[in-house]
Protein backbone atom coordinates (compact mmCIF):
# COMPACT_ATOMS: atom_id res chain seq x y z
CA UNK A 1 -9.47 13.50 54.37
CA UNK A 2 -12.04 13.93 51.33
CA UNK A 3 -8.82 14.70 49.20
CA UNK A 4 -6.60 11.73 50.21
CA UNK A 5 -9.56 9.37 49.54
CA UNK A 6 -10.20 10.86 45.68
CA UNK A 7 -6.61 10.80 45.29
CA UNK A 8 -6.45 6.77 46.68
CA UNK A 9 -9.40 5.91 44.15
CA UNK A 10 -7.42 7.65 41.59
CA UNK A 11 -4.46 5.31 42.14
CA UNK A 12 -6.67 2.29 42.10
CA UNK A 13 -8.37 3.12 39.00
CA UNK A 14 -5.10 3.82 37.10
CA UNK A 15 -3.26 0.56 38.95
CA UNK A 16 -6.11 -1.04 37.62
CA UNK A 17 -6.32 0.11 34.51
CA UNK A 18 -2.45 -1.11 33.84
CA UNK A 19 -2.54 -4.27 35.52
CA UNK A 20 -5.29 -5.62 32.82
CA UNK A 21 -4.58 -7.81 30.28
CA UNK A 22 -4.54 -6.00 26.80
CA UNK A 23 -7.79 -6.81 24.82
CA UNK A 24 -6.46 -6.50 21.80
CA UNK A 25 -3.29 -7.65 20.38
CA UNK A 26 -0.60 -6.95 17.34
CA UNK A 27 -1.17 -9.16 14.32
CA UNK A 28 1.68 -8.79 11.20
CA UNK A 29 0.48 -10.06 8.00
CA UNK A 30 2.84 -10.63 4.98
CA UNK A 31 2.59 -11.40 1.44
CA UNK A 32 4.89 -11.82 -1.46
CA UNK A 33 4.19 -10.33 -4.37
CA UNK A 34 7.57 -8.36 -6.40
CA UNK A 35 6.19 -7.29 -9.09
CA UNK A 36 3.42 -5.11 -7.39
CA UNK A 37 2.95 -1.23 -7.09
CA UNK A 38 0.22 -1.49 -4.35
CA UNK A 39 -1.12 -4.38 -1.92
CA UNK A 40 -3.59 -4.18 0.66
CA UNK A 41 -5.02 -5.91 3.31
CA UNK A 42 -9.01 -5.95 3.52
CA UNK A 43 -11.11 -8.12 6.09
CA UNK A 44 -13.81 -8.12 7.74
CA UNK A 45 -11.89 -6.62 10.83
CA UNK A 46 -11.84 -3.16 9.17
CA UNK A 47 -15.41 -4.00 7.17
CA UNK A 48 -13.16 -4.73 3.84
CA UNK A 49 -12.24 -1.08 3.79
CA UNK A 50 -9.24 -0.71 1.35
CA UNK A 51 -8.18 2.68 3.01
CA UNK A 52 -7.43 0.82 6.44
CA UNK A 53 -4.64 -0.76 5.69
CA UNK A 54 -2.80 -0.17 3.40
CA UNK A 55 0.71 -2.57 3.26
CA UNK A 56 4.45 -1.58 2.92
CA UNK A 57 7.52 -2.77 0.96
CA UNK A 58 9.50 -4.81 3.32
CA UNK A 59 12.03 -5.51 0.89
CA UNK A 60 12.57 -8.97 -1.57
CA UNK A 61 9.78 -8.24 -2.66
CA UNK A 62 7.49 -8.63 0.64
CA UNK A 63 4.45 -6.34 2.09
CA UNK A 64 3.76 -6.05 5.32
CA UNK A 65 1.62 -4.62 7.96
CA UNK A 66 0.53 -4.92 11.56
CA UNK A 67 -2.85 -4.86 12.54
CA UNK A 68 -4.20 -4.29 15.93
CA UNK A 69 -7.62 -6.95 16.35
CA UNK A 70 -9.28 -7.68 18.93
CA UNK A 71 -9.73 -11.64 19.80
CA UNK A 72 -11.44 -13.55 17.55
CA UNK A 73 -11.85 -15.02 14.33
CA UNK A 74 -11.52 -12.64 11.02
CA UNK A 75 -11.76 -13.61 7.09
CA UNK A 76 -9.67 -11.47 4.87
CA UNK A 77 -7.94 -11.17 1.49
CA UNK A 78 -6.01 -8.66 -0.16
CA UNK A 79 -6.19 -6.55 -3.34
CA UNK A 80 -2.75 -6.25 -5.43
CA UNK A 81 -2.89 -3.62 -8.13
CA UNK A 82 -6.72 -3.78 -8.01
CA UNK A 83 -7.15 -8.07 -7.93
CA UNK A 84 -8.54 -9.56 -4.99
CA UNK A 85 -5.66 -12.65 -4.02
CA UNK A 86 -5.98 -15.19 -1.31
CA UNK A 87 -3.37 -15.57 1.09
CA UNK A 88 -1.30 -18.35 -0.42
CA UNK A 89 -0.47 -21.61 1.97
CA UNK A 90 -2.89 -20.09 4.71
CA UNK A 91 -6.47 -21.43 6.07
CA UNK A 92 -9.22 -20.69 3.63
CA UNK A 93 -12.77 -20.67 5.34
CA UNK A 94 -16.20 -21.30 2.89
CA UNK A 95 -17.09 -19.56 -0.06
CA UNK A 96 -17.99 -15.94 -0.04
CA UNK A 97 -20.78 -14.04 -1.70
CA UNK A 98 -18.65 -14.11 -4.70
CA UNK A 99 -18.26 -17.13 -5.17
CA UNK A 100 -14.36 -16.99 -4.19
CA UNK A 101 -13.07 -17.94 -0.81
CA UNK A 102 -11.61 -15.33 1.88
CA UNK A 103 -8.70 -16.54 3.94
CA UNK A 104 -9.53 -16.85 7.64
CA UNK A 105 -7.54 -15.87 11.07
CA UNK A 106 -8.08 -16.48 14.66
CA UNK A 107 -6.26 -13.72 17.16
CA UNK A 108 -6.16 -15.25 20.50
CA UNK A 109 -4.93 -12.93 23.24
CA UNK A 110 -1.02 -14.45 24.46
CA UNK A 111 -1.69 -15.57 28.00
């Protein structure tokens, strides 16, 4: 009897676990720039850490990546060959420490 009720919880937790709604969700950013060796995507969802993530060639000239954020509200920018850019046509929020602006994003979880 001990066994059958460990192995019930057990099926619980992992029914659960699966039946949650995911807390974080799949974010692709894209940016055109043809003429560049090297873009990537800094914010203050991965502390501005150039390492994190670093973009692809999508082709015509596009980079791309998919990020994985959690809900909420993010600035960010990106650095092409070594020059912090804004995100053209995209929300910019107030000025930054620099004196520049940061774009801004808001992940909402699909519902």
């Amino acid at each position: 009897m001990l066994f059958l009720t460990h192995f019930l919880r057990r099926i619980e937790m992992v029914v659960k676990k699966h039946s949650q709604k995911p807390s974080r969700r799949r974010v692709k950013f894209s940016f055109h720039a043809p003429q560049a060796n090297e873009v990537l995507l800094v914010g203050d969802f991965n502390q501005w850490n150039p390492k994190k993530h670093m973009m692809k060639k999508a082709g015509q000239g596009d980079w791309e990546k998919i990020a994985v954020m959690k809900p909420g509200t993010y600035e960010y920018k990106y650095i092409i060959d070594g020059h912090w850019q804004e995100d053209p046509g995209k929300p910019l929020g107030g000025l930054n420490s620099f004196g520049t602006y940061n774009n801004v994003i808001t992940v909402v979880l699909r519902g």
